[in-house]
PDB file of C-alpha atoms in Angstrom:
ATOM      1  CA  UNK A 171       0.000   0.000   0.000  1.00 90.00           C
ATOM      2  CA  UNK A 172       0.959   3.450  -0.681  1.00 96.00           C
ATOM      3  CA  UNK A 173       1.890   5.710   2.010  1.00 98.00           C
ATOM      4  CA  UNK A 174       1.279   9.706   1.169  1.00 98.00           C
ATOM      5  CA  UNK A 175       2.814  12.474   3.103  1.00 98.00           C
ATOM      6  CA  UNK A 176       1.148  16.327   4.788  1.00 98.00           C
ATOM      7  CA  UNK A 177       4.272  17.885   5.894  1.00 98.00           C
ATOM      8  CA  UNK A 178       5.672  21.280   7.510  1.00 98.00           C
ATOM      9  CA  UNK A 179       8.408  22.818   6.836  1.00 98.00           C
ATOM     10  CA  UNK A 180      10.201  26.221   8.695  1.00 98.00           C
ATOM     11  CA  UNK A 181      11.383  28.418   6.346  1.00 98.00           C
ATOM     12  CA  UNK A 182      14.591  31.192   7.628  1.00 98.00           C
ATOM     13  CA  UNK A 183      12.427  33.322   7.948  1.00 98.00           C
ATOM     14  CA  UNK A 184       9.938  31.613  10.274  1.00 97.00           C
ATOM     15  CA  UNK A 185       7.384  30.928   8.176  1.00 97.00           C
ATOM     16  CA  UNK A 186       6.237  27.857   7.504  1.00 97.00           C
ATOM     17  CA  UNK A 187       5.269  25.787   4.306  1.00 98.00           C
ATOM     18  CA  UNK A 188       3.042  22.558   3.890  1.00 98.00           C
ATOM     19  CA  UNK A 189       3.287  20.341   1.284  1.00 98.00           C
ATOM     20  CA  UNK A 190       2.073  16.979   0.107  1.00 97.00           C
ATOM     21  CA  UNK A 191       4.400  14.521  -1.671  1.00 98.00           C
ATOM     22  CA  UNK A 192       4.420  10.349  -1.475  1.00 98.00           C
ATOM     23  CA  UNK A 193       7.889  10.714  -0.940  1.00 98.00           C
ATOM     24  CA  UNK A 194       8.675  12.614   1.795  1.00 98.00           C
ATOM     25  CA  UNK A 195      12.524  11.619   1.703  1.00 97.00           C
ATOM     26  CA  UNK A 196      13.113  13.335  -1.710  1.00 97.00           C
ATOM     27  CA  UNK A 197      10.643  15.889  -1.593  1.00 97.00           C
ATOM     28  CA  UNK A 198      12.335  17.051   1.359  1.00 97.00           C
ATOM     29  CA  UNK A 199      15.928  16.873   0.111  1.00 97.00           C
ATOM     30  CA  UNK A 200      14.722  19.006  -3.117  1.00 97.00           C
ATOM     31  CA  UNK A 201      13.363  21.515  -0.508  1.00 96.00           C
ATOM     32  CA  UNK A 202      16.533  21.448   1.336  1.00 96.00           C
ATOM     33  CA  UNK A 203      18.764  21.852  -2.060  1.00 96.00           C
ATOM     34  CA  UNK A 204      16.391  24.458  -3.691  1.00 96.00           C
ATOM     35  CA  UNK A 205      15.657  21.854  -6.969  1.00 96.00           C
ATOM     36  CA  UNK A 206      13.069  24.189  -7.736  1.00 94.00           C
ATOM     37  CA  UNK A 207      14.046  27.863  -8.245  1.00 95.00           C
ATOM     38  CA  UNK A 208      10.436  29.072  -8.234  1.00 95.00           C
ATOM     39  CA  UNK A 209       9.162  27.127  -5.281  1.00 95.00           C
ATOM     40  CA  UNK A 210       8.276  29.073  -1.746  1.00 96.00           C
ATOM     41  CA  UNK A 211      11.308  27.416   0.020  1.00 97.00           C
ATOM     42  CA  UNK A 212      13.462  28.289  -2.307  1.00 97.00           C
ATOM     43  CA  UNK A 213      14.851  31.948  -0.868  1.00 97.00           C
ATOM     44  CA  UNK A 214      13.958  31.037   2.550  1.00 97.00           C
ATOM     45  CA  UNK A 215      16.095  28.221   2.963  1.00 97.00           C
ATOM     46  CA  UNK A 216      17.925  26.975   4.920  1.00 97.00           C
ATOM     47  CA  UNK A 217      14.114  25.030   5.964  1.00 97.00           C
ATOM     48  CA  UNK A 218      13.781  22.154   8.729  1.00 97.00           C
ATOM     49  CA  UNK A 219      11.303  19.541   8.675  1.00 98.00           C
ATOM     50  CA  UNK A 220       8.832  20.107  11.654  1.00 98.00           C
ATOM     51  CA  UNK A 221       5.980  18.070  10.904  1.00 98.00           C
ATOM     52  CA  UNK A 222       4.874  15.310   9.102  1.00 98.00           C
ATOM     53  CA  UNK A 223       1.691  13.087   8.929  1.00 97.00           C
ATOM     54  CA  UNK A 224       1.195   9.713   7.151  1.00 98.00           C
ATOM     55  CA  UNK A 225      -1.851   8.792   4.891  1.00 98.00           C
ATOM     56  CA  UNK A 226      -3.082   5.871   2.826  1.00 98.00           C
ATOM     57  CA  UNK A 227      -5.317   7.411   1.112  1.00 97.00           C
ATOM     58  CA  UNK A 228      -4.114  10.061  -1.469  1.00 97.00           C
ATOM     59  CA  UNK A 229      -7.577  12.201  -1.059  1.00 97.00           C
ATOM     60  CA  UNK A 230      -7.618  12.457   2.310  1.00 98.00           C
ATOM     61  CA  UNK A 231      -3.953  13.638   2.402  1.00 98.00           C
ATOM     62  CA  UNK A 232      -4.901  16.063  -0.001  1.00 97.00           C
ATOM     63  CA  UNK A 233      -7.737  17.985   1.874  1.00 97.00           C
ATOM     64  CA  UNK A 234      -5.302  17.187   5.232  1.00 97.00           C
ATOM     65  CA  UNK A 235      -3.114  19.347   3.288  1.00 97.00           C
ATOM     66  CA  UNK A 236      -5.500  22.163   2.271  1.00 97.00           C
ATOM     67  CA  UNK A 237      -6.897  22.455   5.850  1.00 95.00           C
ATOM     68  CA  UNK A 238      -3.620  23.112   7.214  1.00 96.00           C
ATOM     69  CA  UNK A 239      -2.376  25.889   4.962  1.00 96.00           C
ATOM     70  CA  UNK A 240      -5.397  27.708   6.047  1.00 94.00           C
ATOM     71  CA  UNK A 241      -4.443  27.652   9.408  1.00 94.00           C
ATOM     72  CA  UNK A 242      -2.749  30.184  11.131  1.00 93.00           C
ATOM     73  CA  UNK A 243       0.962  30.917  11.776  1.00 94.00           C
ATOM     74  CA  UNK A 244       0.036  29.579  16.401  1.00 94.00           C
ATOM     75  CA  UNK A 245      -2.258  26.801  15.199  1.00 95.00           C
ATOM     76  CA  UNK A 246       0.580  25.444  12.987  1.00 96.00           C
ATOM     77  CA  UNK A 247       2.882  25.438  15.925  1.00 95.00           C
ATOM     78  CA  UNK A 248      -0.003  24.035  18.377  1.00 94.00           C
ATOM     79  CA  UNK A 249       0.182  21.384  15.401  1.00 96.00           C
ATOM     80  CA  UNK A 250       3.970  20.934  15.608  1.00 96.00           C
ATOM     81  CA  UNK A 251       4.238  20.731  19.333  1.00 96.00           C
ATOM     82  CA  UNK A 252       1.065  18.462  19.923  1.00 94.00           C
ATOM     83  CA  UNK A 253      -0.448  20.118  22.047  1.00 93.00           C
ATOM     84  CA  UNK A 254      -3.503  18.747  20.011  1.00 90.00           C
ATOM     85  CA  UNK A 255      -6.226  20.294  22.700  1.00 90.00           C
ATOM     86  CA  UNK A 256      -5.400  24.129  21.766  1.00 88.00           C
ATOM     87  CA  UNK A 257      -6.485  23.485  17.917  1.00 87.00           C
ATOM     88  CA  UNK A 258     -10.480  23.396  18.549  1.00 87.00           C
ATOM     89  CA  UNK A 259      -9.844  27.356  20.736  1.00 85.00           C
ATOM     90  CA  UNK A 260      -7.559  28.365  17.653  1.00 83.00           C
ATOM     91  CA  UNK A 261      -9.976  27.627  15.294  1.00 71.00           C
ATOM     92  CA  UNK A 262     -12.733  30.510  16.919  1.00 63.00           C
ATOM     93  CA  UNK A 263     -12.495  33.975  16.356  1.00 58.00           C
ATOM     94  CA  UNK A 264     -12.183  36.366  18.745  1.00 55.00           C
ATOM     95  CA  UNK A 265     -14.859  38.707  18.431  1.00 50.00           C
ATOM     96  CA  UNK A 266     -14.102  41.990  21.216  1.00 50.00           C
ATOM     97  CA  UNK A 267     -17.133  44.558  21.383  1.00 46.00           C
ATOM     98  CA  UNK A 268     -15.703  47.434  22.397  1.00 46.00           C
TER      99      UNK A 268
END
């Protein structure tokens, strides 16, 4: 069976990218060696690998994938240092009425 990859990466800048790839191995040594001139990473390297999650099935790594780049910069990092019980409170806005 397949295995398909969601993964984070910190940029130099501390940002951070998320990609999909089935093989995480290469896809993160192209990152690391800027293959791809055009690519996000590719000025803001040097990048580390912060995050990665395993998948079966290609679709579901897919909308994994699109989830998480809509996330913001502290529910990333709640991601990244599993502190899996912050994400539902990051996901609701803060609404003041002042």
């Amino acid at each position: 069976m397949k295995t398909y990859y969601v993964y984070i990466l910190k940029c130099s800048d501390d940002t951070y990218y998320t990609g999909f790839t089935s093989n995480l191995e290469k896809r993160h040594f192209e990152h690391k060696t800027g293959k791809h001139k055009d690519s996000y990473t590719y000025s803001r390297r040097p990048i580390n690998l912060v995050f990665y999650a395993e998948f079966t099935d290609p679709n579901m790594a897919i909308a994994t994938e699109k989830q998480i780049k809509k996330w913001s910069k502290v529910k990333k990092e709640a991601l990244i240092n599993n502190e899996f019980e912050k994400l539902p409170n990051l996901s609701k806005k803060n609404f003041n009425s002042n």
